[in-house]
Amino acid sequence: MTHMLKIAFLSVSLLLWGVQASTPASAADEHDRGRAQPRPEARGPAVRPGPRPEVGRPSFDGRGQRLDNRYNHGRYYPPRGTVLRSLPDGYRPYYRGGSRFYFSGGIWYEPRGPGFVVVSPPPGLVVSVLPPYYSTVWIGGAPYYYADDVYYTWQPNQNGYAVVDPPDNADAPSPPPSQQQPPDSAQGDLIIYPKNGQTKEQQSADQFECHDWAKGQTGFDPTQPGGGVSGNADAARSNYDRAMSACLQGRGYQVN
C-alpha cells in the first residue's frame, strides 16, 4: 500500500511539473503573436486617398492674393479683410450711405483704424470707370461687368456703373446676343482702341451698349435714313458721336 502511494505521488508531481513548464512558453508565444499582429481595435481607420490637386494656376500667388477665376476672369486680388497701412497710388474716393470707400485696380478699401481694409462695396455705389480688368458676362439677356466678386451694371441716367447684388442666376450665364455689334454706320469714322486689355467680345458688347445709349441720349440713329431725325441731321450726328465717344472713354477705350 505504501509502495502504491509513492508511485501515485510521483506521477502527480511529474504532471504538475509539466504544466508549470509549459505555461511560460504559451505566454511567450501569445506575447509574440500580439506584437506581430495588433488587435483589431488598435488599428486606425482606413485612410482613403484624397483628390489630386487641380492642375493649373495656383489658388494664391506669392503675395497671398487669391485667384478669381469665375467666368475665366483669371486675376489675383487680396482676400477680404486684408489690412493695408496706406492706399495704393491712383485710388479714387467714393461715398455711400455716409461711409467712405476707396477704389483702385478693381479693389475696394474702407478706412479702419490707422489703416485700410479690403471690403465688398455696397450695392448702389456708382463709379465712373470700370476696373482696369473686368469680364463681361451676359445673364438673363443683360450684360454685367465682373471683377473681384463684384458685379456692375451700366446706369445711363447716372452716366456710370452701379455696384449691384449678384443676379439670381449668376451661375448660369447666357451667351451674348447674336447681334450685339452695331452696324458699321453706327460707328462712323470713330477709331476705337482698347486701353485696358479688353477682349474682342468685351469691346463688341461695349460698343453696342454705347451705341444704344448714345441713340437714346440724342435721338439720332445712324442706321436710319437721315438718322431718323427731322431738322439738322449733321448736328444730330455730331451730338451722337460725342455721346458715343464719352461712353466708350468711360469704359476704358481711346476714341479718335
PDB file of C-alpha atoms in Angstrom:
ATOM      1  CA  MET A   1       0.000   0.000   0.000  1.00  0.00           C
ATOM      2  CA  THR A   2       2.812   2.353   0.890  1.00  0.00           C
ATOM      3  CA  HIS A   3       4.561   1.496  -2.375  1.00  0.00           C
ATOM      4  CA  MET A   4       1.438   2.308  -4.394  1.00  0.00           C
ATOM      5  CA  LEU A   5       1.056   5.718  -2.681  1.00  0.00           C
ATOM      6  CA  LYS A   6       4.629   6.588  -3.502  1.00  0.00           C
ATOM      7  CA  ILE A   7       4.061   5.787  -7.185  1.00  0.00           C
ATOM      8  CA  ALA A   8       0.871   7.877  -7.260  1.00  0.00           C
ATOM      9  CA  PHE A   9       2.532  10.804  -5.561  1.00  0.00           C
ATOM     10  CA  LEU A  10       5.423  10.676  -8.013  1.00  0.00           C
ATOM     11  CA  SER A  11       3.024  10.647 -11.005  1.00  0.00           C
ATOM     12  CA  VAL A  12       1.113  13.676  -9.742  1.00  0.00           C
ATOM     13  CA  SER A  13       4.384  15.550  -9.129  1.00  0.00           C
ATOM     14  CA  LEU A  14       5.570  14.874 -12.663  1.00  0.00           C
ATOM     15  CA  LEU A  15       2.222  16.041 -14.076  1.00  0.00           C
ATOM     16  CA  LEU A  16       2.276  19.320 -12.127  1.00  0.00           C
ATOM     17  CA  TRP A  17       5.853  19.997 -13.167  1.00  0.00           C
ATOM     18  CA  GLY A  18       4.903  19.538 -16.870  1.00  0.00           C
ATOM     19  CA  VAL A  19       2.014  22.008 -16.581  1.00  0.00           C
ATOM     20  CA  GLN A  20       4.198  24.637 -14.906  1.00  0.00           C
ATOM     21  CA  ALA A  21       6.942  24.215 -17.514  1.00  0.00           C
ATOM     22  CA  SER A  22       4.557  24.656 -20.452  1.00  0.00           C
ATOM     23  CA  THR A  23       2.809  27.803 -19.099  1.00  0.00           C
ATOM     24  CA  PRO A  24       5.717  30.326 -19.690  1.00  0.00           C
ATOM     25  CA  ALA A  25       6.187  29.019 -23.231  1.00  0.00           C
ATOM     26  CA  SER A  26       2.492  29.511 -24.029  1.00  0.00           C
ATOM     27  CA  ALA A  27       2.534  33.019 -22.563  1.00  0.00           C
ATOM     28  CA  ALA A  28       5.646  33.881 -24.595  1.00  0.00           C
ATOM     29  CA  ASP A  29       4.024  32.601 -27.770  1.00  0.00           C
ATOM     30  CA  GLU A  30       0.907  34.663 -27.070  1.00  0.00           C
ATOM     31  CA  HIS A  31       3.028  37.755 -26.366  1.00  0.00           C
ATOM     32  CA  ASP A  32       4.943  37.337 -29.636  1.00  0.00           C
ATOM     33  CA  ARG A  33       1.728  36.891 -31.590  1.00  0.00           C
ATOM     34  CA  GLY A  34       0.361  40.056 -30.009  1.00  0.00           C
ATOM     35  CA  ARG A  35       3.362  42.065 -31.187  1.00  0.00           C
ATOM     36  CA  ALA A  36       3.348  40.588 -34.673  1.00  0.00           C
ATOM     37  CA  GLN A  37      -0.374  41.164 -35.295  1.00  0.00           C
ATOM     38  CA  PRO A  38      -2.062  44.101 -33.485  1.00  0.00           C
ATOM     39  CA  ARG A  39      -5.522  43.692 -32.159  1.00  0.00           C
ATOM     40  CA  PRO A  40      -8.257  44.921 -34.487  1.00  0.00           C
ATOM     41  CA  GLU A  41      -9.338  47.664 -32.091  1.00  0.00           C
ATOM     42  CA  ALA A  42      -5.790  49.071 -32.018  1.00  0.00           C
ATOM     43  CA  ARG A  43      -5.720  49.710 -35.778  1.00  0.00           C
ATOM     44  CA  GLY A  44      -6.569  53.148 -37.071  1.00  0.00           C
ATOM     45  CA  PRO A  45      -9.338  53.733 -39.617  1.00  0.00           C
ATOM     46  CA  ALA A  46      -8.549  53.117 -43.243  1.00  0.00           C
ATOM     47  CA  VAL A  47      -7.349  56.281 -44.978  1.00  0.00           C
ATOM     48  CA  ARG A  48      -8.785  56.932 -48.431  1.00  0.00           C
ATOM     49  CA  PRO A  49      -6.627  58.839 -50.867  1.00  0.00           C
ATOM     50  CA  GLY A  50      -7.824  62.435 -51.246  1.00  0.00           C
ATOM     51  CA  PRO A  51      -8.434  64.174 -54.554  1.00  0.00           C
ATOM     52  CA  ARG A  52      -5.410  65.068 -56.547  1.00  0.00           C
ATOM     53  CA  PRO A  53      -4.598  68.773 -56.576  1.00  0.00           C
ATOM     54  CA  GLU A  54      -6.085  70.593 -59.526  1.00  0.00           C
ATOM     55  CA  VAL A  55      -3.610  71.195 -62.305  1.00  0.00           C
ATOM     56  CA  GLY A  56      -3.451  74.835 -63.425  1.00  0.00           C
ATOM     57  CA  ARG A  57      -2.900  78.219 -61.892  1.00  0.00           C
ATOM     58  CA  PRO A  58      -2.431  78.209 -58.094  1.00  0.00           C
ATOM     59  CA  SER A  59      -5.253  79.498 -55.900  1.00  0.00           C
ATOM     60  CA  PHE A  60      -2.891  82.012 -54.272  1.00  0.00           C
ATOM     61  CA  ASP A  61       0.127  83.841 -55.615  1.00  0.00           C
ATOM     62  CA  GLY A  62       3.379  84.540 -53.795  1.00  0.00           C
ATOM     63  CA  ARG A  63       1.918  87.639 -52.118  1.00  0.00           C
ATOM     64  CA  GLY A  64      -1.087  85.846 -50.649  1.00  0.00           C
ATOM     65  CA  GLN A  65      -3.525  87.169 -53.234  1.00  0.00           C
ATOM     66  CA  ARG A  66      -6.458  84.951 -54.194  1.00  0.00           C
ATOM     67  CA  LEU A  67      -7.191  83.874 -57.760  1.00  0.00           C
ATOM     68  CA  ASP A  68     -10.612  84.970 -59.004  1.00  0.00           C
ATOM     69  CA  ASN A  69     -11.248  82.600 -61.873  1.00  0.00           C
ATOM     70  CA  ARG A  70     -15.016  82.914 -62.060  1.00  0.00           C
ATOM     71  CA  TYR A  71     -16.136  83.395 -65.668  1.00  0.00           C
ATOM     72  CA  ASN A  72     -12.459  82.755 -66.521  1.00  0.00           C
ATOM     73  CA  HIS A  73     -11.637  86.148 -65.034  1.00  0.00           C
ATOM     74  CA  GLY A  74      -8.125  84.986 -64.152  1.00  0.00           C
ATOM     75  CA  ARG A  75      -6.964  87.829 -61.904  1.00  0.00           C
ATOM     76  CA  TYR A  76      -5.438  87.841 -58.408  1.00  0.00           C
ATOM     77  CA  TYR A  77      -6.890  90.026 -55.630  1.00  0.00           C
ATOM     78  CA  PRO A  78      -6.191  90.379 -51.902  1.00  0.00           C
ATOM     79  CA  PRO A  79      -8.770  88.497 -49.788  1.00  0.00           C
ATOM     80  CA  ARG A  80     -11.485  90.406 -47.967  1.00  0.00           C
ATOM     81  CA  GLY A  81     -10.249  91.620 -44.603  1.00  0.00           C
ATOM     82  CA  THR A  82      -6.694  92.270 -45.768  1.00  0.00           C
ATOM     83  CA  VAL A  83      -5.353  95.358 -43.989  1.00  0.00           C
ATOM     84  CA  LEU A  84      -3.031  97.899 -45.612  1.00  0.00           C
ATOM     85  CA  ARG A  85      -1.172 100.712 -43.918  1.00  0.00           C
ATOM     86  CA  SER A  86      -1.630 103.031 -46.882  1.00  0.00           C
ATOM     87  CA  LEU A  87      -3.682 103.176 -50.063  1.00  0.00           C
ATOM     88  CA  PRO A  88      -2.131 102.302 -53.437  1.00  0.00           C
ATOM     89  CA  ASP A  89      -1.404 105.006 -55.959  1.00  0.00           C
ATOM     90  CA  GLY A  90      -4.201 106.153 -58.233  1.00  0.00           C
ATOM     91  CA  TYR A  91      -7.086 105.445 -55.851  1.00  0.00           C
ATOM     92  CA  ARG A  92     -10.418 107.243 -56.131  1.00  0.00           C
ATOM     93  CA  PRO A  93     -12.668 108.147 -53.189  1.00  0.00           C
ATOM     94  CA  TYR A  94     -16.394 107.346 -53.182  1.00  0.00           C
ATOM     95  CA  TYR A  95     -19.179 107.834 -50.662  1.00  0.00           C
ATOM     96  CA  ARG A  96     -22.246 105.744 -49.994  1.00  0.00           C
ATOM     97  CA  GLY A  97     -24.672 105.946 -47.064  1.00  0.00           C
ATOM     98  CA  GLY A  98     -22.414 108.267 -45.128  1.00  0.00           C
ATOM     99  CA  SER A  99     -19.476 105.852 -45.439  1.00  0.00           C
ATOM    100  CA  ARG A 100     -16.275 106.477 -47.335  1.00  0.00           C
ATOM    101  CA  PHE A 101     -14.691 103.980 -49.692  1.00  0.00           C
ATOM    102  CA  TYR A 102     -11.628 103.948 -51.909  1.00  0.00           C
ATOM    103  CA  PHE A 103     -11.331 102.242 -55.272  1.00  0.00           C
ATOM    104  CA  SER A 104      -8.115 101.202 -57.021  1.00  0.00           C
ATOM    105  CA  GLY A 105      -7.362  98.488 -59.558  1.00  0.00           C
ATOM    106  CA  GLY A 106     -10.747  96.833 -59.063  1.00  0.00           C
ATOM    107  CA  ILE A 107     -10.199  96.547 -55.283  1.00  0.00           C
ATOM    108  CA  TRP A 108     -12.334  98.336 -52.698  1.00  0.00           C
ATOM    109  CA  TYR A 109     -10.967  99.689 -49.415  1.00  0.00           C
ATOM    110  CA  GLU A 110     -12.563 101.173 -46.324  1.00  0.00           C
ATOM    111  CA  PRO A 111     -10.752 103.158 -43.596  1.00  0.00           C
ATOM    112  CA  ARG A 112     -10.333 101.095 -40.448  1.00  0.00           C
ATOM    113  CA  GLY A 113      -8.305 102.490 -37.561  1.00  0.00           C
ATOM    114  CA  PRO A 114      -4.896 103.656 -38.739  1.00  0.00           C
ATOM    115  CA  GLY A 115      -5.096 101.639 -41.958  1.00  0.00           C
ATOM    116  CA  PHE A 116      -7.414 100.451 -44.709  1.00  0.00           C
ATOM    117  CA  VAL A 117      -9.176  97.101 -45.053  1.00  0.00           C
ATOM    118  CA  VAL A 118     -10.252  95.313 -48.249  1.00  0.00           C
ATOM    119  CA  VAL A 119     -14.068  95.131 -48.336  1.00  0.00           C
ATOM    120  CA  SER A 120     -17.028  94.457 -50.610  1.00  0.00           C
ATOM    121  CA  PRO A 121     -18.612  97.677 -51.898  1.00  0.00           C
ATOM    122  CA  PRO A 122     -22.267  98.325 -51.022  1.00  0.00           C
ATOM    123  CA  PRO A 123     -24.874  97.925 -53.793  1.00  0.00           C
ATOM    124  CA  GLY A 124     -25.899 101.214 -55.347  1.00  0.00           C
ATOM    125  CA  LEU A 125     -22.440 102.754 -55.268  1.00  0.00           C
ATOM    126  CA  VAL A 126     -21.761 104.258 -58.712  1.00  0.00           C
ATOM    127  CA  VAL A 127     -18.318 104.513 -60.307  1.00  0.00           C
ATOM    128  CA  SER A 128     -17.428 106.441 -63.440  1.00  0.00           C
ATOM    129  CA  VAL A 129     -14.893 103.921 -64.754  1.00  0.00           C
ATOM    130  CA  LEU A 130     -14.845 100.141 -64.596  1.00  0.00           C
ATOM    131  CA  PRO A 131     -11.877  98.260 -63.111  1.00  0.00           C
ATOM    132  CA  PRO A 132      -8.836  98.046 -65.410  1.00  0.00           C
ATOM    133  CA  TYR A 133      -9.533  94.348 -65.892  1.00  0.00           C
ATOM    134  CA  TYR A 134     -13.116  93.164 -65.929  1.00  0.00           C
ATOM    135  CA  SER A 135     -15.126  90.373 -67.510  1.00  0.00           C
ATOM    136  CA  THR A 136     -18.343  90.960 -69.403  1.00  0.00           C
ATOM    137  CA  VAL A 137     -20.898  88.265 -68.632  1.00  0.00           C
ATOM    138  CA  TRP A 138     -24.423  88.057 -70.003  1.00  0.00           C
ATOM    139  CA  ILE A 139     -27.009  86.829 -67.501  1.00  0.00           C
ATOM    140  CA  GLY A 140     -30.675  86.676 -68.350  1.00  0.00           C
ATOM    141  CA  GLY A 141     -30.004  88.561 -71.575  1.00  0.00           C
ATOM    142  CA  ALA A 142     -28.430  91.536 -69.761  1.00  0.00           C
ATOM    143  CA  PRO A 143     -24.718  92.403 -69.579  1.00  0.00           C
ATOM    144  CA  TYR A 144     -22.912  92.518 -66.242  1.00  0.00           C
ATOM    145  CA  TYR A 145     -19.354  93.603 -65.631  1.00  0.00           C
ATOM    146  CA  TYR A 146     -17.499  91.426 -63.150  1.00  0.00           C
ATOM    147  CA  ALA A 147     -14.268  91.747 -61.160  1.00  0.00           C
ATOM    148  CA  ASP A 148     -13.208  90.502 -57.711  1.00  0.00           C
ATOM    149  CA  ASP A 149     -16.629  89.048 -56.770  1.00  0.00           C
ATOM    150  CA  VAL A 150     -18.350  92.341 -57.600  1.00  0.00           C
ATOM    151  CA  TYR A 151     -20.981  92.897 -60.298  1.00  0.00           C
ATOM    152  CA  TYR A 152     -21.542  96.226 -62.064  1.00  0.00           C
ATOM    153  CA  THR A 153     -24.234  97.383 -64.499  1.00  0.00           C
ATOM    154  CA  TRP A 154     -24.318 100.438 -66.730  1.00  0.00           C
ATOM    155  CA  GLN A 155     -26.663 103.178 -65.496  1.00  0.00           C
ATOM    156  CA  PRO A 156     -27.324 105.650 -68.340  1.00  0.00           C
ATOM    157  CA  ASN A 157     -29.189 108.123 -66.097  1.00  0.00           C
ATOM    158  CA  GLN A 158     -26.122 108.373 -63.844  1.00  0.00           C
ATOM    159  CA  ASN A 159     -23.567 108.034 -66.633  1.00  0.00           C
ATOM    160  CA  GLY A 160     -21.723 105.413 -64.638  1.00  0.00           C
ATOM    161  CA  TYR A 161     -21.623 101.837 -63.404  1.00  0.00           C
ATOM    162  CA  ALA A 162     -23.509 100.804 -60.299  1.00  0.00           C
ATOM    163  CA  VAL A 163     -22.495  98.045 -57.927  1.00  0.00           C
ATOM    164  CA  VAL A 164     -25.344  95.526 -57.821  1.00  0.00           C
ATOM    165  CA  ASP A 165     -26.160  92.350 -55.937  1.00  0.00           C
ATOM    166  CA  PRO A 166     -25.187  89.130 -57.722  1.00  0.00           C
ATOM    167  CA  PRO A 167     -28.037  88.133 -60.039  1.00  0.00           C
ATOM    168  CA  ASP A 168     -30.111  85.135 -59.019  1.00  0.00           C
ATOM    169  CA  ASN A 169     -28.871  83.046 -61.933  1.00  0.00           C
ATOM    170  CA  ALA A 170     -25.257  84.172 -61.717  1.00  0.00           C
ATOM    171  CA  ASP A 171     -24.085  80.560 -62.048  1.00  0.00           C
ATOM    172  CA  ALA A 172     -25.879  80.157 -65.371  1.00  0.00           C
ATOM    173  CA  PRO A 173     -24.583  82.868 -67.723  1.00  0.00           C
ATOM    174  CA  SER A 174     -26.157  83.054 -71.136  1.00  0.00           C
ATOM    175  CA  PRO A 175     -24.395  83.544 -74.458  1.00  0.00           C
ATOM    176  CA  PRO A 176     -24.242  87.139 -75.688  1.00  0.00           C
ATOM    177  CA  PRO A 177     -26.858  88.282 -78.188  1.00  0.00           C
ATOM    178  CA  SER A 178     -26.076  87.363 -81.750  1.00  0.00           C
ATOM    179  CA  GLN A 179     -26.396  90.983 -82.878  1.00  0.00           C
ATOM    180  CA  GLN A 180     -24.511  92.843 -80.208  1.00  0.00           C
ATOM    181  CA  GLN A 181     -22.177  94.504 -82.746  1.00  0.00           C
ATOM    182  CA  PRO A 182     -23.800  97.706 -84.056  1.00  0.00           C
ATOM    183  CA  PRO A 183     -23.839  98.239 -87.811  1.00  0.00           C
ATOM    184  CA  ASP A 184     -20.757  99.891 -89.286  1.00  0.00           C
ATOM    185  CA  SER A 185     -22.741 103.038 -89.982  1.00  0.00           C
ATOM    186  CA  ALA A 186     -23.316 103.435 -86.223  1.00  0.00           C
ATOM    187  CA  GLN A 187     -19.573 103.775 -85.624  1.00  0.00           C
ATOM    188  CA  GLY A 188     -18.989 106.226 -88.449  1.00  0.00           C
ATOM    189  CA  ASP A 189     -15.430 107.489 -88.529  1.00  0.00           C
ATOM    190  CA  LEU A 190     -14.683 106.651 -84.872  1.00  0.00           C
ATOM    191  CA  ILE A 191     -11.433 104.776 -84.334  1.00  0.00           C
ATOM    192  CA  ILE A 192     -11.581 102.783 -81.106  1.00  0.00           C
ATOM    193  CA  TYR A 193      -8.614 101.323 -79.185  1.00  0.00           C
ATOM    194  CA  PRO A 194      -8.987  99.198 -76.023  1.00  0.00           C
ATOM    195  CA  LYS A 195      -6.666 100.631 -73.353  1.00  0.00           C
ATOM    196  CA  ASN A 196      -7.244  98.045 -70.631  1.00  0.00           C
ATOM    197  CA  GLY A 197      -6.762  94.797 -72.496  1.00  0.00           C
ATOM    198  CA  GLN A 198     -10.436  94.291 -73.306  1.00  0.00           C
ATOM    199  CA  THR A 199     -11.176  91.251 -75.408  1.00  0.00           C
ATOM    200  CA  LYS A 200     -12.936  91.480 -78.736  1.00  0.00           C
ATOM    201  CA  GLU A 201     -16.092  90.165 -77.095  1.00  0.00           C
ATOM    202  CA  GLN A 202     -15.970  92.869 -74.437  1.00  0.00           C
ATOM    203  CA  GLN A 203     -15.308  95.589 -76.985  1.00  0.00           C
ATOM    204  CA  SER A 204     -18.185  94.364 -79.109  1.00  0.00           C
ATOM    205  CA  ALA A 205     -20.568  94.432 -76.160  1.00  0.00           C
ATOM    206  CA  ASP A 206     -19.358  97.868 -75.034  1.00  0.00           C
ATOM    207  CA  GLN A 207     -19.740  99.379 -78.497  1.00  0.00           C
ATOM    208  CA  PHE A 208     -23.241  98.008 -78.830  1.00  0.00           C
ATOM    209  CA  GLU A 209     -24.329  99.367 -75.453  1.00  0.00           C
ATOM    210  CA  CYS A 210     -22.701 102.761 -76.057  1.00  0.00           C
ATOM    211  CA  HIS A 211     -24.427 102.951 -79.435  1.00  0.00           C
ATOM    212  CA  ASP A 212     -27.750 102.172 -77.793  1.00  0.00           C
ATOM    213  CA  TRP A 213     -27.114 104.740 -75.047  1.00  0.00           C
ATOM    214  CA  ALA A 214     -25.967 107.471 -77.441  1.00  0.00           C
ATOM    215  CA  LYS A 215     -29.029 106.881 -79.593  1.00  0.00           C
ATOM    216  CA  GLY A 216     -31.275 107.271 -76.558  1.00  0.00           C
ATOM    217  CA  GLN A 217     -29.487 110.446 -75.447  1.00  0.00           C
ATOM    218  CA  THR A 218     -29.533 112.223 -78.797  1.00  0.00           C
ATOM    219  CA  GLY A 219     -32.437 110.692 -80.673  1.00  0.00           C
ATOM    220  CA  PHE A 220     -30.086 110.068 -83.581  1.00  0.00           C
ATOM    221  CA  ASP A 221     -29.936 106.587 -85.072  1.00  0.00           C
ATOM    222  CA  PRO A 222     -27.216 106.283 -87.700  1.00  0.00           C
ATOM    223  CA  THR A 223     -28.763 103.083 -89.006  1.00  0.00           C
ATOM    224  CA  GLN A 224     -31.839 105.005 -90.182  1.00  0.00           C
ATOM    225  CA  PRO A 225     -32.045 107.267 -93.229  1.00  0.00           C
ATOM    226  CA  GLY A 226     -31.165 110.775 -92.129  1.00  0.00           C
ATOM    227  CA  GLY A 227     -30.549 109.461 -88.629  1.00  0.00           C
ATOM    228  CA  GLY A 228     -34.299 109.199 -88.081  1.00  0.00           C
ATOM    229  CA  VAL A 229     -34.486 112.858 -87.047  1.00  0.00           C
ATOM    230  CA  SER A 230     -36.069 115.907 -88.567  1.00  0.00           C
ATOM    231  CA  GLY A 231     -34.021 119.040 -88.952  1.00  0.00           C
ATOM    232  CA  ASN A 232     -30.252 119.295 -88.959  1.00  0.00           C
ATOM    233  CA  ALA A 233     -29.037 115.695 -89.273  1.00  0.00           C
ATOM    234  CA  ASP A 234     -25.379 116.768 -89.256  1.00  0.00           C
ATOM    235  CA  ALA A 235     -25.726 118.441 -85.845  1.00  0.00           C
ATOM    236  CA  ALA A 236     -27.585 115.392 -84.518  1.00  0.00           C
ATOM    237  CA  ARG A 237     -24.849 113.129 -85.838  1.00  0.00           C
ATOM    238  CA  SER A 238     -22.201 115.264 -84.144  1.00  0.00           C
ATOM    239  CA  ASN A 239     -24.058 115.011 -80.834  1.00  0.00           C
ATOM    240  CA  TYR A 240     -24.336 111.249 -81.289  1.00  0.00           C
ATOM    241  CA  ASP A 241     -20.600 110.897 -81.956  1.00  0.00           C
ATOM    242  CA  ARG A 242     -19.745 112.923 -78.848  1.00  0.00           C
ATOM    243  CA  ALA A 243     -22.068 110.784 -76.717  1.00  0.00           C
ATOM    244  CA  MET A 244     -20.655 107.612 -78.222  1.00  0.00           C
ATOM    245  CA  SER A 245     -17.084 108.762 -77.583  1.00  0.00           C
ATOM    246  CA  ALA A 246     -17.823 109.774 -73.983  1.00  0.00           C
ATOM    247  CA  CYS A 247     -19.424 106.410 -73.270  1.00  0.00           C
ATOM    248  CA  LEU A 248     -16.528 104.443 -74.737  1.00  0.00           C
ATOM    249  CA  GLN A 249     -13.909 106.548 -72.985  1.00  0.00           C
ATOM    250  CA  GLY A 250     -15.707 105.934 -69.707  1.00  0.00           C
ATOM    251  CA  ARG A 251     -15.328 102.229 -70.354  1.00  0.00           C
ATOM    252  CA  GLY A 252     -11.590 102.415 -70.896  1.00  0.00           C
ATOM    253  CA  TYR A 253     -11.228 102.988 -74.640  1.00  0.00           C
ATOM    254  CA  GLN A 254      -9.339 105.589 -76.605  1.00  0.00           C
ATOM    255  CA  VAL A 255     -11.532 107.127 -79.281  1.00  0.00           C
ATOM    256  CA  ASN A 256     -10.142 109.179 -82.169  1.00  0.00           C
TER     257      ASN A 256
END
